Each structure stands twice: as C-alpha cells, then as structure tokens.
mmCIF file of C-alpha atoms in Angstrom:
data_model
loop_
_atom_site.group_PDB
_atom_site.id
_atom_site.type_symbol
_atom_site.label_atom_id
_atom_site.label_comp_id
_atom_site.label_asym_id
_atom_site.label_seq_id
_atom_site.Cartn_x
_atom_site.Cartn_y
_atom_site.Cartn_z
ATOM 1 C CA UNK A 1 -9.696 16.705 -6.211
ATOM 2 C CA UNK A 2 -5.926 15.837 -5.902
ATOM 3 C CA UNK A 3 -4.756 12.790 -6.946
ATOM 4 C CA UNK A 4 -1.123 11.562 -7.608
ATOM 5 C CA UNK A 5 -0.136 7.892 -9.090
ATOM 6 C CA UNK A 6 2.959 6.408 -9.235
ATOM 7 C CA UNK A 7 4.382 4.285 -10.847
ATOM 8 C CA UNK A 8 8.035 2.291 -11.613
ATOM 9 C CA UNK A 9 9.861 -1.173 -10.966
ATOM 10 C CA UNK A 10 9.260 -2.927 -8.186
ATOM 11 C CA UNK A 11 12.028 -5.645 -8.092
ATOM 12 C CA UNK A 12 15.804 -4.621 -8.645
ATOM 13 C CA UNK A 13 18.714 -6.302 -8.273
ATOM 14 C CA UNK A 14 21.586 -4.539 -6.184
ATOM 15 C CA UNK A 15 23.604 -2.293 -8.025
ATOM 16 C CA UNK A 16 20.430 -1.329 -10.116
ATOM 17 C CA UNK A 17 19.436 2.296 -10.312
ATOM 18 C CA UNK A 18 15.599 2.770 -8.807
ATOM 19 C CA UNK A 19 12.961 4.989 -11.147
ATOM 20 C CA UNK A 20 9.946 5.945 -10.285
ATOM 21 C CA UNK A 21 7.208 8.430 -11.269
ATOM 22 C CA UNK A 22 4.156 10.359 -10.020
ATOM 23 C CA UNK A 23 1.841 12.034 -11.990
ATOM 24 C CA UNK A 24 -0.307 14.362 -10.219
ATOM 25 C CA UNK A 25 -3.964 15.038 -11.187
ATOM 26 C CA UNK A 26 -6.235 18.808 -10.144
ATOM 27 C CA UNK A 27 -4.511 21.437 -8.213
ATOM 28 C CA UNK A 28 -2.049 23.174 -9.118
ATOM 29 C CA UNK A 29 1.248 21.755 -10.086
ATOM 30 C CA UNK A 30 3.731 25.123 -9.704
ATOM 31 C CA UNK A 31 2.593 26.445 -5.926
ATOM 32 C CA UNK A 32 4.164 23.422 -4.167
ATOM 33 C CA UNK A 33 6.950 21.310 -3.642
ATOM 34 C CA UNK A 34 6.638 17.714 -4.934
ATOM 35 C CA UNK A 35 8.365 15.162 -2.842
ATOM 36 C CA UNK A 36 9.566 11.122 -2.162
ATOM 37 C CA UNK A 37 8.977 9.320 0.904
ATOM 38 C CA UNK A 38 10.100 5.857 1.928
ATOM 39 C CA UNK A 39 9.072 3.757 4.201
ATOM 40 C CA UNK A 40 10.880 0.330 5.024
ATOM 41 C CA UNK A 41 8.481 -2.531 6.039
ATOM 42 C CA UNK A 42 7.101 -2.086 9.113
ATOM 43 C CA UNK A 43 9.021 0.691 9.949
ATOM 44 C CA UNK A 44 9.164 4.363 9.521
ATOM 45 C CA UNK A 45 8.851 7.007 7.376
ATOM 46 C CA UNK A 46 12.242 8.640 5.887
ATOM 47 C CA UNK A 47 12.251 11.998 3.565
ATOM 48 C CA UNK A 48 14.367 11.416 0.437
ATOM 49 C CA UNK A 49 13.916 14.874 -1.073
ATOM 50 C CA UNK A 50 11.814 16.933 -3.053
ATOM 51 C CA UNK A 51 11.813 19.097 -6.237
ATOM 52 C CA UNK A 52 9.876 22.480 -7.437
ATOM 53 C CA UNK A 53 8.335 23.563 -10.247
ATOM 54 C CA UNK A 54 11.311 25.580 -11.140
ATOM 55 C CA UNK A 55 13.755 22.554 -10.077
ATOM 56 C CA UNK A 56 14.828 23.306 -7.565
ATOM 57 C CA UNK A 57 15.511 20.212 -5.152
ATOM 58 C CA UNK A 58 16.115 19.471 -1.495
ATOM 59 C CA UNK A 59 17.717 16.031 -0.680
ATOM 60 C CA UNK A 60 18.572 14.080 2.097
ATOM 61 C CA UNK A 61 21.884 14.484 3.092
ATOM 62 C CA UNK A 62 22.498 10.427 3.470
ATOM 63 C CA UNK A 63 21.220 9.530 -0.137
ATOM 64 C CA UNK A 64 22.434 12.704 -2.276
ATOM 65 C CA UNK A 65 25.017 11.352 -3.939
ATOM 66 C CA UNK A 66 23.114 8.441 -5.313
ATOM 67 C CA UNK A 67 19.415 10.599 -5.694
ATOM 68 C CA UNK A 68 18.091 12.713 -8.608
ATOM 69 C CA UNK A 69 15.097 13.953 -8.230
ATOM 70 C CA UNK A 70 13.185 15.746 -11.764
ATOM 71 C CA UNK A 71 10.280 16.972 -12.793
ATOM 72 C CA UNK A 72 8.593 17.475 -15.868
ATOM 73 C CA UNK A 73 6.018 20.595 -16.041
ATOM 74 C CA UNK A 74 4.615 19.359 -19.566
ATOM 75 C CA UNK A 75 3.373 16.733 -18.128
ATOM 76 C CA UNK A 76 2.516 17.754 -14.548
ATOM 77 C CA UNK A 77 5.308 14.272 -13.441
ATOM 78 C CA UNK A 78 8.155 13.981 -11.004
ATOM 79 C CA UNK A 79 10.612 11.540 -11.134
ATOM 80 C CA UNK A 80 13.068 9.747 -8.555
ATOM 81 C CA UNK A 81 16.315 7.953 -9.392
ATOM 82 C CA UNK A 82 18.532 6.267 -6.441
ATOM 83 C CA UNK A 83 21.309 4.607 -7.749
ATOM 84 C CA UNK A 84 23.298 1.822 -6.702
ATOM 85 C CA UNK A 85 20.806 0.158 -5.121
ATOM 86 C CA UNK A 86 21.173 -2.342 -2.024
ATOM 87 C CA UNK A 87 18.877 -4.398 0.578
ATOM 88 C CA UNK A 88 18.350 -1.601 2.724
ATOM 89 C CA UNK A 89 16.987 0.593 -0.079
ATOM 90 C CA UNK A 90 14.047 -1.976 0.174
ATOM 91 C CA UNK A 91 11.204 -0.106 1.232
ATOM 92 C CA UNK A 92 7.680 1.031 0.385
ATOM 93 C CA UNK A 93 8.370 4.714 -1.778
ATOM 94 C CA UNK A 94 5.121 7.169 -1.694
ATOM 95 C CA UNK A 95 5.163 10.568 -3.941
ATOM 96 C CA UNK A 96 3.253 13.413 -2.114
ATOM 97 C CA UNK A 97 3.201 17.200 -2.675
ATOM 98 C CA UNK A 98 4.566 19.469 -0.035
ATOM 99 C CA UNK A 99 2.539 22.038 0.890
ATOM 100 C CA UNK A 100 4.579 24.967 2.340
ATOM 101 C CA UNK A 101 3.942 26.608 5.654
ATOM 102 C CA UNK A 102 6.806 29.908 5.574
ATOM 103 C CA UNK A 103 9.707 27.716 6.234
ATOM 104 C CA UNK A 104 9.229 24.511 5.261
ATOM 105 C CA UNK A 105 6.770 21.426 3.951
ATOM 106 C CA UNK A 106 4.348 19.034 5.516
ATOM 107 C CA UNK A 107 2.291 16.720 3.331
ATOM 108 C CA UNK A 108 -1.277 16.539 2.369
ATOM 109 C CA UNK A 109 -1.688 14.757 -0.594
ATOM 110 C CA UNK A 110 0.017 11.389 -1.209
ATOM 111 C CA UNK A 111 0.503 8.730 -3.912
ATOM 112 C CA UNK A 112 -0.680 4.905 -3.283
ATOM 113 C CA UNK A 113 2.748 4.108 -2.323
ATOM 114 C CA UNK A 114 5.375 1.407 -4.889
ATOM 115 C CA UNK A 115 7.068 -1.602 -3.134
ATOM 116 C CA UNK A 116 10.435 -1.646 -4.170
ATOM 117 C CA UNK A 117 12.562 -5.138 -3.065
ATOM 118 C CA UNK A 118 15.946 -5.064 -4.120
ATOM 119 C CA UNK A 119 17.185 -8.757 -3.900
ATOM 120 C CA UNK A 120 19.938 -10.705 -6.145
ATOM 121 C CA UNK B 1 19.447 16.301 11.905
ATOM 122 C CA UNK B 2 16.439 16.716 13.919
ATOM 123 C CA UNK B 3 15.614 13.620 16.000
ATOM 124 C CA UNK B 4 11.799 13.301 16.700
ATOM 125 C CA UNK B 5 11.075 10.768 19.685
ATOM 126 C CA UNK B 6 7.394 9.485 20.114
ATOM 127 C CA UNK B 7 6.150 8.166 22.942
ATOM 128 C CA UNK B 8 5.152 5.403 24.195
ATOM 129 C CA UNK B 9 5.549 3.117 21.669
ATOM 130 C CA UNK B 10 2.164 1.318 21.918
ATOM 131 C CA UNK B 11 -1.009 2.586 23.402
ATOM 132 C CA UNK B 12 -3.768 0.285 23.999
ATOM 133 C CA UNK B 13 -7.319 1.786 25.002
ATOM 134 C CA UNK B 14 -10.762 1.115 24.106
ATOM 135 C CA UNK B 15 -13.227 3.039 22.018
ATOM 136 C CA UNK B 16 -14.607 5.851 23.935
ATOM 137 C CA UNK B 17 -11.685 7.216 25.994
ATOM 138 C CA UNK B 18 -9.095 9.390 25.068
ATOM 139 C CA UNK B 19 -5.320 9.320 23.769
ATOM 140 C CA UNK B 20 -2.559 11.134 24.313
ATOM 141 C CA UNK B 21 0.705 10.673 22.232
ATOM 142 C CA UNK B 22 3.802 12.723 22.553
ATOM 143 C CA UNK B 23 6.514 13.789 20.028
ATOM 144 C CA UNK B 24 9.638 15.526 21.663
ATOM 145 C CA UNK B 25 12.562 16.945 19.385
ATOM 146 C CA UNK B 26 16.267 16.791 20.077
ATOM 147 C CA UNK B 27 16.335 20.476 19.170
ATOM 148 C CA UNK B 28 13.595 23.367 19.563
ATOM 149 C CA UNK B 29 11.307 23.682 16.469
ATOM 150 C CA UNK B 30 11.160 27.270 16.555
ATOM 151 C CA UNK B 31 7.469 28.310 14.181
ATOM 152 C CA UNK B 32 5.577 25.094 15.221
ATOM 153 C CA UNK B 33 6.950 23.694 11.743
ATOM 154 C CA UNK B 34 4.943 20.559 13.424
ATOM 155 C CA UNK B 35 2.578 18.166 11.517
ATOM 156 C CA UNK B 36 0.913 14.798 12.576
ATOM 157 C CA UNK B 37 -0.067 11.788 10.244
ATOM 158 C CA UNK B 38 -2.234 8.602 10.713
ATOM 159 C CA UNK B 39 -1.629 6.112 8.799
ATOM 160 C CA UNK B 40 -3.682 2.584 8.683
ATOM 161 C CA UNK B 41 -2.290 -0.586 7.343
ATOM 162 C CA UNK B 42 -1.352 -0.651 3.710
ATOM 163 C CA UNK B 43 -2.188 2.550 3.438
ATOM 164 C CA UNK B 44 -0.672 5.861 2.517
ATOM 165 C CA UNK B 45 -0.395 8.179 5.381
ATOM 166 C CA UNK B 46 -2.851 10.939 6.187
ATOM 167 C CA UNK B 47 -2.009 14.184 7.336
ATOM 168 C CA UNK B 48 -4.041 15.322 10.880
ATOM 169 C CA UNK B 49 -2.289 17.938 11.900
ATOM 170 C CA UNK B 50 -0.292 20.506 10.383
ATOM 171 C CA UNK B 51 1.504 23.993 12.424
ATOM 172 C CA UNK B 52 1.435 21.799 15.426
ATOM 173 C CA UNK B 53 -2.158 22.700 16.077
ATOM 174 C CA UNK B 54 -3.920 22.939 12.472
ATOM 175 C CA UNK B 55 -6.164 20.388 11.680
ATOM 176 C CA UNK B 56 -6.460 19.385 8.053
ATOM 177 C CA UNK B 57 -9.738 19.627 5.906
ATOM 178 C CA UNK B 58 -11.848 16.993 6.957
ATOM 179 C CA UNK B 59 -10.121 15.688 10.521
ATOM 180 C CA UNK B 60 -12.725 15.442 12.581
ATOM 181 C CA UNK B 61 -12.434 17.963 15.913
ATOM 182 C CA UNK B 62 -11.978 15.101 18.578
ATOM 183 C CA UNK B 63 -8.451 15.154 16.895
ATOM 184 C CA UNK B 64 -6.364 17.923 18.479
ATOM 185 C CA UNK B 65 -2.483 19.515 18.300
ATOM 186 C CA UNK B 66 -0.644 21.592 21.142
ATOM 187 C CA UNK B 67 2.983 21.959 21.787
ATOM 188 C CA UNK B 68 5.944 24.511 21.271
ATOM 189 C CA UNK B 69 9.552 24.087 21.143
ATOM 190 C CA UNK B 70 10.881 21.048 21.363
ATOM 191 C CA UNK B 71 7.091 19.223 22.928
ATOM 192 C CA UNK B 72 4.298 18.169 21.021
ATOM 193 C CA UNK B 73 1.599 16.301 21.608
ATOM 194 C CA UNK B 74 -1.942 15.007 19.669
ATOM 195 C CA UNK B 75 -4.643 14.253 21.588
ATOM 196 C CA UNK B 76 -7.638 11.985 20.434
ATOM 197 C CA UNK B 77 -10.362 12.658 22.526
ATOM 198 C CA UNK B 78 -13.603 10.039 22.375
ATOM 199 C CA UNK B 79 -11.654 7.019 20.161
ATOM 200 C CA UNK B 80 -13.636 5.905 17.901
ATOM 201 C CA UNK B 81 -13.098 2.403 16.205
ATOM 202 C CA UNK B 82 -11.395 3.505 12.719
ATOM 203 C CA UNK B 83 -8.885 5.720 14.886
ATOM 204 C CA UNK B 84 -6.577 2.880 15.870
ATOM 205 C CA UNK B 85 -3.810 3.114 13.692
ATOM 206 C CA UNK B 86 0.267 3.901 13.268
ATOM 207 C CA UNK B 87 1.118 7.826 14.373
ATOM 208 C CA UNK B 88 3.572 9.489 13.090
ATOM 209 C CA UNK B 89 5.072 13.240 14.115
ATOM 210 C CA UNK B 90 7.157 15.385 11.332
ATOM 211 C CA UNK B 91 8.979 18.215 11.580
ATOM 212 C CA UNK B 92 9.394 20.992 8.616
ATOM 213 C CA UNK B 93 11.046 23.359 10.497
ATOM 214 C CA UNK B 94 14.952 22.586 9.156
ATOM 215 C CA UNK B 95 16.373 20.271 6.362
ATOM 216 C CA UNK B 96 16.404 17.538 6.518
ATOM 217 C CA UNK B 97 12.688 16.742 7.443
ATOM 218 C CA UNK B 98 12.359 14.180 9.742
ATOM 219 C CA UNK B 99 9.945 11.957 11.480
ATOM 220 C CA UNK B 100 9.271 10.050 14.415
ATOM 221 C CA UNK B 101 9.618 6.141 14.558
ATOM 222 C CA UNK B 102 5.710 6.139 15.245
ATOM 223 C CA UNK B 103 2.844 5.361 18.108
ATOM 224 C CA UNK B 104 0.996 2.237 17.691
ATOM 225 C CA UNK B 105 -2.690 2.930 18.884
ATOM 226 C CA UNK B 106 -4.494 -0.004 19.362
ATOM 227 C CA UNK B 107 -7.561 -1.787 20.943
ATOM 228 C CA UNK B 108 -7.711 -2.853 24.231
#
C-alpha cells in the first residue's frame, strides 16, 4: 500500500522561506511524478508544481520564482521550498504522487496534508 | 491558464436520489485529461475519477464520469450518506494544472 507523510513548519513569519517534506512508503518511487498541492482554508485547491525521479520539475507559473521543488531518490523524499513567505501563502500544503495519463498528471495518492500560517 | 468552472456551487439533496455536478473549461481539454476528487472535511482529497470517465480502484459504480471538450460532468447516482462532501474537477491536459473552486454536496 502507498503511503506518503509529510512533514515541516507549520508557523512562519513573513519573509520566512517554507520547507516541507514527504516521504513516500510501497510503490514505486521512479514511474511517477511527485507533486505539492495547497489549499487555503476553506477554499480551493492550487497546483504548486511537481518534480521526477530524474528532477525534472514543473511549477506554477505564479510561484516559480520563489519555489524549489527536490527530491531525494536515496531516500524515496521530496521536498518544497517557497520563499519569501506572506499571509496569502497561508494554506493547508498536501504532497501526492502524480500518476501520468500520456500528457499529463492527476493524483491518486496523497499525504495527510501540513497547515502552514504565516503570521508576524 | 485553464479556468475550470463548477457548477452550482451548492447542491442539497437527500440520500437516495441522484447528483449531477458540472465542470466546464475556458478552453477545450482535448484527451479527456479530466479527473474528479471528493474530498470530506479535514481530509485529504480522494481521487473518483480520472480520463474524465475512469473510475479509480475502489469508487464504488454509482459514481460516474462523461464529458469531452470543454464539458464535464460526475454523476452520483443513489447518494448515499458518506457521499456528501466538497467536489472538486482537475484538468491535466496543459501546464499549469488547474482546478475548479469546488461543489458543495450536502443534505437536504
């Protein structure tokens, strides 16, 4: 069975730089894309990006120049880094692997989910 | 970007009958590159529905996807209590992947 945990800080300060990390459990780790979600409370989900097993990433085009997403094989763990954090970066962040249908990714396994609150 | 547009915004109905949500996208999503997701309160969302009419392992078969192009729709047919929850279309046809704002289903 697939499982992935995350993990990371859940209060920041603005300015801050975000980290978190999913490690996932069974399955493979190199057939898939491995990707960051957010979801602001009670609101929507948002795509942040994603990564590959050869590192390859995909990012949203309205938080790439503050996002690095990385992944360590070794230990079968992503990683996500947003920089220069501010209120609206607030939001619930889930990790889930992106399982690839010819073109692109919809998701069928996903972490518990980190609330991040980013308040001075 | 793709804009995904559910609708309506809440549906109320009781156990028993059926649901229809819709998901229409600003531009056509050529491949049904199409998924649907249920997610319950403090909870992680749950895929349903992937290639627009694909169900996942384990989704029961009262759950159901049709749609091309730029309309989609999921279709719940004989609610049963534990299916009123938040809905949420995705597309994965072009970057970046986006989703709609949601369908509340709830009980009447």
């Amino acid at each position: 069975q697939v499982q992935l945990q995350q993990w990371g800080a859940g209060l920041l300060k603005p300015a801050e730089t975000l980290s978190l990390t999913c490690a996932v459990y069974g399955g493979s780790f190199s057939a898939y894309y491995w990707t960051w979600i957010r979801q602001p409370p009670g609101k929507g989900l948002t795509w942040i990006g994603d990564i590959n097993h050869g590192g390859r990433t995909h990012y949203s085009p309205s938080l790439k120049d503050r996002l690095t997403i990385s992944i360590d094989m070794s230990k079968k763990q992503f990683s996500l880094n947003l920089s220069s954090v501010t209120a609206a970066d607030t939001a619930v962040y889930y990790c889930a692997r992106g399982r690839t249908d010819t073109r692109g990714d919809y998701f069928d396994y996903w972490g518990q989910g980190n609330l991040v609150t980013v308040s001075s | 970007e793709i804009v995904l547009t559910q609708s309506p915004g809440t549906l109320s109905l009781s156990p028993g009958e059926r649901a229809s949500l819709s998901c229409r996208a600003s531009q056509d999503i050529s491949g049904n590159y199409f998924a649907w997701y249920q997610q319950k309160a403090g909870q992680a969302p749950r895929l349903l529905i992937s290639g627009a009419s694909s169900r996942a392992t384990g989704i029961p078969d009262r759950f159901s996807g049709s749609g091309s192009g730029t309309d989609f729709a999921l279709t719940i047919t004989r609610l049963d209590p534990e299916d009123f929850a938040v809905y949420y279309c995705q597309q994965y046809g072009d970057f970046p992947y986006t989703f709609g704002q949601g369908t509340t289903l709830e009980i009447k």
